[in-house]
């Protein structure tokens, strides 16, 4: 079956134009856009190497009879006979929380295709509605844009007061009733709403038994990031923009990536008012804030303070966002500037992961190990390689080489691998140097040297 991306794109543009012309309009008829051509595009946008669901269906096997399979899927959808199967649950280590596991829900391939098709249908509408402060899981937006935007906001406010927000088990506690209410503000198509309801109530299969949670949207589902953004758009983004900011005495801003958010305030009183209000706001919609990870940080320009012993020192101020630690430091011009480096827990986790990989793969050929480690280093630099973070990415590179040397030394104890011999080996199998991949954020005109 031939793929026709251009026709699908033209339809998406028309939907986006209607959404922009009528920001308060509810779309009563959308499902007619889902034809075999639309589903074919959704199929090609689905990950080819994605893990199969409970039916074991793979992307390749489904594509062997793609046209007939898509026609059958579309027929069941239009006849309202499509039944959303349970998602297969697996657990992976949770980032930044040693010992904790994150549950992932893996839908069947047909579910992935339908969910992708619906995301293609709804994105043009909600991209018009979403606020500029939201960066997660949106076309043309990335984590690095959120990281740079936070740097710019905090520089503009000379630091100010930073409120770190952490929502406890957000994807597991999304309230279905509230979510459907939010969706109905823009969606009046009963087929679309019913289909989303089927996915929310499909159930979760784990260890051979199926459960039916009353809340939550499975992480790993294609449509889950969009539903999460819609939920937080109404619960947090619009509320902060329309109700909170106009009541602030000073300036206030927010940067959000998925369920990670940071607020910047120029005045402490404003920050404390919002901090006291947030738990009530979230509780109203079935969400909870993490009491230890949600905190207020005095991130104003450091000043010299006199310690109890009489010595003079400087206050230590820092906060984390998306794997980076923001902190104050002096520039070459002796001005106070905000710099960023890899968060300690993220760096330690990355080093431990590569050390474990070297142990598990010590008996692979040297060439294969070299290629894999080069990919790991380039991937690490692809995210953490920002201006000012050279020390951390060089530290990762150094410990990666140390781990490789140690694994080669373990592999053949009769012929040890001291650092001198390992350096000779690196000449034959070189590791590419750690490099900064992302340029310095663009500075706004009102950002000045903060002496």
Short mmCIF file of C-alpha atoms in Angstrom, two decimals:
data_model
loop_
_atom_site.label_atom_id
_atom_site.label_comp_id
_atom_site.label_asym_id
_atom_site.label_seq_id
_atom_site.Cartn_x
_atom_site.Cartn_y
_atom_site.Cartn_z
CA UNK A 1 0.00 0.00 0.00
CA UNK A 2 1.40 3.38 -1.03
CA UNK A 3 2.08 6.03 1.58
CA UNK A 4 0.70 9.54 0.93
CA UNK A 5 2.04 11.88 3.61
CA UNK A 6 1.18 15.03 1.65
CA UNK A 7 -2.59 14.45 1.68
CA UNK A 8 -2.52 13.72 5.41
CA UNK A 9 -0.53 16.90 6.06
CA UNK A 10 -3.03 18.99 4.09
CA UNK A 11 -5.87 17.63 6.19
CA UNK A 12 -3.97 18.43 9.38
CA UNK A 13 -3.41 22.01 8.18
CA UNK A 14 -7.16 22.42 7.58
CA UNK A 15 -7.94 21.12 11.07
CA UNK A 16 -5.36 23.49 12.60
CA UNK A 17 -6.80 26.44 10.65
CA UNK A 18 -10.30 25.73 11.98
CA UNK A 19 -8.97 25.37 15.52
CA UNK A 20 -7.17 28.72 15.27
CA UNK A 21 -10.16 30.53 13.78
CA UNK A 22 -12.50 29.28 16.53
CA UNK A 23 -10.53 28.77 19.78
CA UNK A 24 -13.69 28.03 21.75
CA UNK A 25 -15.25 25.67 19.22
CA UNK A 26 -15.85 22.01 19.97
CA UNK A 27 -15.19 19.70 16.99
CA UNK A 28 -18.29 17.56 16.40
CA UNK A 29 -17.00 15.57 13.42
CA UNK A 30 -13.42 14.36 13.22
CA UNK A 31 -13.57 10.61 12.78
CA UNK A 32 -14.29 10.88 9.03
CA UNK A 33 -10.65 11.89 8.53
CA UNK A 34 -9.56 8.39 9.62
CA UNK A 35 -9.46 6.52 6.33
CA UNK A 36 -7.02 3.84 5.14
CA UNK A 37 -4.66 6.51 3.86
CA UNK A 38 -4.54 8.13 7.30
CA UNK A 39 -4.06 4.77 9.03
CA UNK A 40 -1.29 3.88 6.57
CA UNK A 41 0.60 7.03 7.55
CA UNK A 42 0.08 6.15 11.22
CA UNK A 43 1.49 2.67 10.56
CA UNK A 44 4.67 4.09 9.00
CA UNK A 45 5.11 6.49 11.92
CA UNK A 46 4.88 3.64 14.42
CA UNK A 47 8.21 2.34 15.73
CA UNK A 48 9.41 -0.65 13.74
CA UNK A 49 11.38 -2.09 16.66
CA UNK A 50 8.75 -1.49 19.32
CA UNK A 51 8.02 -4.27 21.81
CA UNK A 52 4.89 -6.32 20.94
CA UNK A 53 1.75 -6.28 23.05
CA UNK A 54 -0.15 -9.20 24.50
CA UNK A 55 -0.94 -10.61 21.03
CA UNK A 56 2.73 -10.77 19.96
CA UNK A 57 2.00 -8.92 16.70
CA UNK A 58 5.07 -7.18 15.22
CA UNK A 59 5.34 -4.24 12.82
CA UNK A 60 6.88 -6.41 10.09
CA UNK A 61 4.33 -9.22 10.21
CA UNK A 62 1.42 -6.75 10.23
CA UNK A 63 2.83 -5.01 7.16
CA UNK A 64 2.88 -8.21 5.08
CA UNK A 65 -0.85 -7.71 4.41
CA UNK A 66 -1.02 -4.03 5.30
CA UNK A 67 -3.90 -2.88 3.09
CA UNK A 68 -6.28 -5.68 4.09
CA UNK A 69 -5.33 -5.35 7.76
CA UNK A 70 -5.96 -1.58 7.76
CA UNK A 71 -9.30 -1.97 5.95
CA UNK A 72 -10.37 -4.54 8.53
CA UNK A 73 -9.24 -2.27 11.39
CA UNK A 74 -11.09 0.73 9.91
CA UNK A 75 -14.24 -1.34 9.41
CA UNK A 76 -14.27 -2.43 13.04
CA UNK A 77 -13.67 1.15 14.16
CA UNK A 78 -16.55 2.58 12.08
CA UNK A 79 -18.87 -0.27 13.13
CA UNK A 80 -18.01 0.33 16.82
CA UNK A 81 -16.92 -3.30 17.14
CA UNK A 82 -13.27 -2.50 17.91
CA UNK A 83 -12.28 -3.67 21.38
CA UNK A 84 -9.18 -2.24 22.99
CA UNK A 85 -7.12 -5.14 24.43
CA UNK A 86 -5.26 -4.88 27.71
CA UNK A 87 -1.76 -3.43 27.69
CA UNK A 88 1.22 -5.57 28.68
CA UNK A 89 2.95 -4.16 31.75
CA UNK A 90 6.71 -4.24 32.24
CA UNK A 91 8.88 -2.46 34.81
CA UNK A 92 12.06 -0.46 34.17
CA UNK A 93 14.35 1.38 36.65
CA UNK A 94 13.09 4.86 37.48
CA UNK A 95 15.43 7.70 36.54
CA UNK A 96 16.86 9.53 39.54
CA UNK A 97 15.32 7.12 42.08
CA UNK A 98 17.62 4.16 42.81
CA UNK A 99 15.72 1.00 43.68
CA UNK A 100 12.39 2.29 42.32
CA UNK A 101 10.78 0.87 39.19
CA UNK A 102 8.66 2.67 36.61
CA UNK A 103 5.69 0.72 35.15
CA UNK A 104 5.32 0.79 31.36
CA UNK A 105 2.25 -0.29 29.44
CA UNK A 106 2.85 -1.79 25.98
CA UNK A 107 -0.25 -1.76 23.71
CA UNK A 108 -0.82 -4.13 20.82
CA UNK A 109 0.32 -3.01 17.36
CA UNK A 110 -3.23 -2.21 16.19
CA UNK A 111 -3.70 -0.10 19.32
CA UNK A 112 -0.44 1.72 18.55
CA UNK A 113 -1.59 2.43 14.99
CA UNK A 114 -4.99 3.71 16.09
CA UNK A 115 -3.48 5.78 18.88
CA UNK A 116 -0.94 7.28 16.46
CA UNK A 117 -3.78 8.07 14.03
CA UNK A 118 -5.73 9.82 16.79
CA UNK A 119 -2.65 11.78 17.92
CA UNK A 120 -2.25 12.96 14.31
CA UNK A 121 -5.89 14.04 14.43
CA UNK A 122 -5.80 15.87 17.78
CA UNK A 123 -2.34 17.47 17.70
CA UNK A 124 -3.33 20.20 15.19
CA UNK A 125 -6.16 21.24 17.53
CA UNK A 126 -4.29 21.25 20.81
CA UNK A 127 -1.09 22.78 19.41
CA UNK A 128 -3.20 25.91 18.96
CA UNK A 129 -4.40 25.73 22.58
CA UNK A 130 -1.22 24.75 24.42
CA UNK A 131 0.75 27.50 26.17
CA UNK A 132 4.29 28.52 25.25
CA UNK A 133 5.54 27.35 28.67
CA UNK A 134 4.89 23.69 27.72
CA UNK A 135 7.74 21.86 25.94
CA UNK A 136 7.23 18.13 26.48
CA UNK A 137 6.14 15.77 23.68
CA UNK A 138 5.27 18.53 21.23
CA UNK A 139 6.33 18.89 17.59
CA UNK A 140 9.19 21.32 17.12
CA UNK A 141 9.92 21.43 20.87
CA UNK A 142 12.52 19.60 22.90
CA UNK A 143 14.01 19.18 26.35
CA UNK A 144 16.93 21.43 25.41
CA UNK A 145 14.56 24.23 24.48
CA UNK A 146 13.01 23.95 27.94
CA UNK A 147 16.47 23.89 29.54
CA UNK A 148 17.53 27.01 27.62
CA UNK A 149 14.23 28.79 28.30
CA UNK A 150 14.68 28.25 32.03
CA UNK A 151 18.23 29.64 31.81
CA UNK A 152 16.94 32.73 30.02
CA UNK A 153 14.08 33.26 32.47
CA UNK A 154 16.32 32.91 35.51
CA UNK A 155 18.94 35.21 34.01
CA UNK A 156 16.29 37.82 33.24
CA UNK A 157 15.12 37.73 36.86
CA UNK A 158 18.69 37.72 38.21
CA UNK A 159 17.90 34.31 39.68
CA UNK A 160 14.97 35.14 41.90
CA UNK A 161 13.01 32.46 43.73
CA UNK A 162 12.75 29.05 42.10
CA UNK A 163 9.92 26.64 42.88
CA UNK A 164 10.66 23.05 41.86
CA UNK A 165 7.52 21.03 41.23
CA UNK A 166 7.36 17.24 41.42
CA UNK A 167 4.06 15.41 40.84
CA UNK A 168 3.92 12.02 42.54
CA UNK A 169 3.06 9.14 40.15
CA UNK A 170 1.41 11.52 37.70
CA UNK A 171 0.65 9.06 34.87
CA UNK A 172 -0.80 6.56 37.36
CA UNK A 173 -3.13 9.11 39.01
CA UNK A 174 -4.69 10.94 36.06
CA UNK A 175 -8.40 11.07 36.90
CA UNK A 176 -10.44 9.64 34.01
CA UNK A 177 -13.56 11.71 34.74
CA UNK A 178 -11.65 14.98 34.83
CA UNK A 179 -9.71 14.05 31.69
CA UNK A 180 -12.89 13.32 29.74
CA UNK A 181 -14.33 16.63 30.92
CA UNK A 182 -11.26 18.47 29.66
CA UNK A 183 -11.44 16.66 26.31
CA UNK A 184 -15.08 17.68 25.82
CA UNK A 185 -14.10 21.36 25.81
CA UNK A 186 -12.68 20.81 22.32
CA UNK A 187 -14.02 17.40 21.23
CA UNK A 188 -17.69 16.65 20.67
CA UNK A 189 -17.15 13.68 18.36
CA UNK A 190 -18.66 10.76 20.27
CA UNK A 191 -16.65 8.14 18.34
CA UNK A 192 -13.34 9.80 19.25
CA UNK A 193 -14.33 10.23 22.90
CA UNK A 194 -15.57 6.63 23.11
CA UNK A 195 -12.32 5.35 21.60
CA UNK A 196 -10.23 7.24 24.18
CA UNK A 197 -12.49 5.88 26.90
CA UNK A 198 -11.85 2.34 25.68
CA UNK A 199 -8.09 2.82 25.98
CA UNK A 200 -8.36 4.32 29.45
CA UNK A 201 -10.42 1.36 30.65
CA UNK A 202 -8.71 -1.40 28.64
CA UNK A 203 -6.96 -2.91 31.66
CA UNK A 204 -3.39 -3.94 32.40
CA UNK A 205 -2.03 -7.50 32.04
CA UNK A 206 0.82 -8.47 34.35
CA UNK A 207 1.99 -11.98 35.25
CA UNK A 208 -0.97 -13.51 33.44
CA UNK A 209 -3.67 -11.59 35.32
CA UNK A 210 -5.57 -8.51 34.17
CA UNK A 211 -6.48 -5.56 36.40
CA UNK A 212 -8.59 -2.50 35.63
CA UNK A 213 -7.23 0.65 37.31
CA UNK A 214 -9.78 3.38 37.94
CA UNK A 215 -7.25 6.12 37.15
CA UNK A 216 -4.11 6.69 35.14
CA UNK A 217 -2.92 6.44 31.55
CA UNK A 218 -0.28 3.77 30.83
CA UNK A 219 3.23 5.10 30.22
CA UNK A 220 4.33 3.64 26.94
CA UNK A 221 1.05 4.25 25.16
CA UNK A 222 1.34 6.37 22.01
CA UNK A 223 -1.50 8.66 23.05
CA UNK A 224 -0.53 8.95 26.74
CA UNK A 225 1.87 11.93 26.34
CA UNK A 226 -0.81 13.95 24.51
CA UNK A 227 -3.45 13.11 27.12
CA UNK A 228 -0.99 14.07 29.87
CA UNK A 229 -0.32 17.41 28.20
CA UNK A 230 -4.04 18.08 27.85
CA UNK A 231 -4.61 17.25 31.51
CA UNK A 232 -1.82 19.50 32.79
CA UNK A 233 -2.76 22.24 30.31
CA UNK A 234 -6.06 22.71 32.14
CA UNK A 235 -4.89 21.82 35.65
CA UNK A 236 -1.65 23.84 35.66
CA UNK A 237 -0.71 25.85 32.55
CA UNK A 238 -3.96 27.76 31.92
CA UNK A 239 -4.58 28.19 35.64
CA UNK A 240 -1.13 29.68 36.20
CA UNK A 241 -1.30 31.93 33.12
CA UNK A 242 -4.88 33.20 33.53
CA UNK A 243 -5.48 33.13 37.29
CA UNK A 244 -2.12 33.20 39.10
CA UNK A 245 0.14 35.55 37.13
CA UNK A 246 -2.27 38.51 37.11
CA UNK A 247 -2.41 38.36 40.94
CA UNK A 248 1.36 38.39 41.45
CA UNK A 249 3.06 41.50 42.81
CA UNK A 250 6.25 40.80 40.86
CA UNK A 251 7.06 38.87 37.70
CA UNK A 252 6.43 35.14 37.46
CA UNK A 253 6.96 32.47 34.80
CA UNK A 254 6.78 28.72 34.42
CA UNK A 255 8.63 26.14 32.31
CA UNK A 256 7.09 22.66 32.00
CA UNK A 257 8.33 19.52 30.28
CA UNK A 258 5.72 16.74 30.66
CA UNK A 259 5.20 16.42 34.44
CA UNK A 260 8.41 18.27 35.39
CA UNK A 261 7.85 21.97 36.05
CA UNK A 262 9.80 24.89 37.47
CA UNK A 263 8.44 28.32 38.46
CA UNK A 264 10.54 31.51 38.51
CA UNK A 265 9.47 34.39 40.77
CA UNK A 266 11.06 37.77 41.32
CA UNK A 267 9.51 38.05 44.81
CA UNK A 268 9.58 35.57 47.68
CA UNK A 269 6.03 36.39 48.83
CA UNK A 270 4.61 35.42 45.42
CA UNK A 271 6.53 32.16 45.42
CA UNK A 272 5.29 31.21 48.88
CA UNK A 273 1.68 32.04 47.99
CA UNK A 274 1.82 29.73 44.96
CA UNK A 275 3.58 27.01 46.97
CA UNK A 276 0.78 27.06 49.57
CA UNK A 277 -1.93 26.97 46.87
CA UNK A 278 -0.56 24.24 44.61
CA UNK A 279 -1.38 21.22 46.86
CA UNK A 280 -5.05 22.28 47.03
CA UNK A 281 -5.18 22.85 43.28
CA UNK A 282 -3.70 19.43 42.53
CA UNK A 283 -5.79 17.62 45.12
CA UNK A 284 -8.92 18.94 43.42
CA UNK A 285 -7.94 16.99 40.30
CA UNK A 286 -6.71 13.81 41.98
CA UNK A 287 -2.98 14.63 41.91
CA UNK A 288 -0.40 14.86 44.70
CA UNK A 289 2.86 16.73 45.05
CA UNK A 290 5.96 14.95 46.31
CA UNK A 291 6.63 16.55 49.73
CA UNK A 292 10.42 16.14 49.56
CA UNK A 293 11.05 16.96 45.90
CA UNK A 294 8.74 19.99 45.73
CA UNK A 295 10.73 22.83 47.24
CA UNK A 296 11.43 26.54 47.13
CA UNK A 297 15.01 27.66 46.41
CA UNK A 298 16.45 31.11 47.08
CA UNK A 299 18.33 31.46 43.82
CA UNK A 300 19.23 35.13 43.96
CA UNK A 301 22.75 36.28 43.12
CA UNK A 302 25.14 34.93 45.80
CA UNK A 303 26.31 37.42 48.36
CA UNK A 304 29.20 37.27 50.80
CA UNK A 305 28.09 36.06 54.23
CA UNK A 306 29.89 35.95 57.53
CA UNK A 307 29.95 32.50 59.07
CA UNK A 308 29.62 31.83 62.79
CA UNK A 309 33.38 31.20 63.05
CA UNK A 310 34.08 34.64 61.59
CA UNK A 311 35.31 33.35 58.22
CA UNK A 312 33.88 34.78 55.04
CA UNK A 313 32.24 32.46 52.54
CA UNK A 314 29.53 32.42 49.87
CA UNK A 315 26.07 30.88 49.95
CA UNK A 316 25.62 27.75 47.90
CA UNK A 317 22.50 27.93 45.71
CA UNK A 318 21.45 25.38 43.10
CA UNK A 319 18.46 23.48 41.74
CA UNK A 320 17.92 20.66 39.23
CA UNK A 321 15.79 20.47 36.10
CA UNK A 322 15.75 17.73 33.43
CA UNK A 323 19.05 16.23 34.52
CA UNK A 324 20.99 19.50 34.88
CA UNK A 325 22.02 21.46 37.96
CA UNK A 326 21.69 25.24 37.67
CA UNK A 327 24.14 27.19 39.82
CA UNK A 328 25.80 30.59 40.13
CA UNK A 329 29.43 31.07 39.11
CA UNK A 330 31.76 33.87 38.08
CA UNK A 331 32.43 34.41 34.37
CA UNK A 332 35.76 35.33 32.83
CA UNK A 333 34.67 38.98 33.08
CA UNK A 334 34.18 38.51 36.85
CA UNK A 335 30.39 38.71 36.54
CA UNK A 336 27.88 36.44 38.26
CA UNK A 337 26.23 34.17 35.67
CA UNK A 338 24.06 31.07 35.82
CA UNK A 339 25.80 27.92 34.64
CA UNK A 340 24.59 24.37 34.14
CA UNK A 341 26.20 20.99 34.69
CA UNK A 342 25.11 17.36 34.76
CA UNK A 343 23.23 16.59 37.98
CA UNK A 344 25.27 14.40 40.34
CA UNK A 345 22.76 11.56 40.42
CA UNK A 346 22.47 11.53 36.61
CA UNK A 347 26.24 11.47 36.14
CA UNK A 348 26.68 8.68 38.70
CA UNK A 349 23.90 6.66 37.08
CA UNK A 350 25.42 7.07 33.61
CA UNK A 351 28.87 6.00 34.84
CA UNK A 352 27.42 2.98 36.68
CA UNK A 353 25.44 1.96 33.59
CA UNK A 354 28.49 1.99 31.32
CA UNK A 355 30.52 0.13 33.97
CA UNK A 356 27.88 -2.61 34.11
CA UNK A 357 27.78 -2.77 30.31
CA UNK A 358 31.55 -3.27 30.16
CA UNK A 359 31.32 -6.13 32.66
CA UNK A 360 28.49 -7.85 30.81
CA UNK A 361 30.12 -7.48 27.39
CA UNK A 362 33.78 -8.00 28.27
CA UNK A 363 34.06 -11.03 25.98
CA UNK A 364 32.91 -9.24 22.83
CA UNK A 365 35.54 -8.36 20.24
CA UNK A 366 37.53 -5.17 20.86
CA UNK A 367 36.14 -3.65 17.67
CA UNK A 368 32.51 -4.25 18.73
CA UNK A 369 33.18 -2.82 22.18
CA UNK A 370 34.84 0.25 20.68
CA UNK A 371 31.89 0.95 18.37
CA UNK A 372 29.35 0.49 21.17
CA UNK A 373 31.26 2.74 23.59
CA UNK A 374 31.63 5.42 20.93
CA UNK A 375 27.86 5.37 20.46
CA UNK A 376 27.30 5.62 24.22
CA UNK A 377 29.67 8.57 24.53
CA UNK A 378 28.15 10.39 21.57
CA UNK A 379 24.67 9.75 22.94
CA UNK A 380 25.69 11.11 26.35
CA UNK A 381 27.20 14.21 24.73
CA UNK A 382 24.12 14.56 22.54
CA UNK A 383 22.10 15.37 25.64
CA UNK A 384 24.56 16.66 28.25
CA UNK A 385 27.02 18.33 25.86
CA UNK A 386 26.06 21.96 26.52
CA UNK A 387 28.29 25.01 26.91
CA UNK A 388 29.83 25.10 30.39
CA UNK A 389 29.44 21.36 31.02
CA UNK A 390 32.76 20.18 29.59
CA UNK A 391 34.08 19.02 32.96
CA UNK A 392 31.16 16.62 33.49
CA UNK A 393 31.16 15.12 30.02
CA UNK A 394 34.95 14.71 30.20
CA UNK A 395 34.49 13.00 33.57
CA UNK A 396 32.00 10.58 31.99
CA UNK A 397 34.46 9.91 29.16
CA UNK A 398 37.32 9.27 31.60
CA UNK A 399 35.35 6.81 33.75
CA UNK A 400 34.04 5.07 30.65
CA UNK A 401 37.64 4.43 29.55
CA UNK A 402 38.54 3.28 33.07
CA UNK A 403 35.62 0.85 33.03
CA UNK A 404 36.68 -0.48 29.64
CA UNK A 405 40.26 -0.94 30.82
CA UNK A 406 39.08 -2.73 33.96
CA UNK A 407 36.86 -5.12 31.98
CA UNK A 408 39.71 -5.94 29.57
CA UNK A 409 41.98 -6.54 32.54
CA UNK A 410 39.43 -8.97 34.01
CA UNK A 411 39.03 -10.74 30.68
CA UNK A 412 42.60 -12.01 30.58
CA UNK A 413 44.22 -12.06 34.00
CA UNK A 414 47.32 -13.83 32.66
CA UNK A 415 48.01 -10.81 30.44
CA UNK A 416 47.06 -7.70 32.40
CA UNK A 417 46.03 -4.41 30.84
CA UNK A 418 47.86 -1.55 32.62
CA UNK A 419 47.07 2.00 31.58
CA UNK A 420 50.18 2.25 29.36
CA UNK A 421 49.20 -0.81 27.34
CA UNK A 422 45.60 0.34 27.26
CA UNK A 423 46.73 3.71 25.81
CA UNK A 424 48.46 1.82 22.99
CA UNK A 425 45.25 -0.10 22.38
CA UNK A 426 43.33 3.19 22.10
CA UNK A 427 45.55 4.21 19.19
CA UNK A 428 44.25 1.21 17.22
CA UNK A 429 40.69 1.47 18.53
CA UNK A 430 40.20 5.18 19.27
CA UNK A 431 37.32 6.61 21.30
CA UNK A 432 36.03 9.89 19.92
CA UNK A 433 36.58 12.85 22.27
CA UNK A 434 33.68 14.20 24.33
CA UNK A 435 32.43 17.38 22.67
CA UNK A 436 29.89 20.10 23.36
CA UNK A 437 26.97 19.54 20.98
CA UNK A 438 24.64 22.40 21.91
CA UNK A 439 25.53 26.10 21.55
CA UNK A 440 25.05 28.66 24.28
CA UNK A 441 21.42 29.85 24.60
CA UNK A 442 20.51 33.00 22.72
CA UNK A 443 20.62 35.92 25.12
CA UNK A 444 17.76 38.38 25.34
CA UNK A 445 18.57 42.06 25.00
CA UNK A 446 17.66 42.79 28.63
CA UNK A 447 20.09 40.18 30.01
CA UNK A 448 22.98 42.14 31.46
CA UNK A 449 26.24 41.30 33.17
CA UNK A 450 25.28 40.68 36.79
CA UNK A 451 28.29 41.92 38.74
#
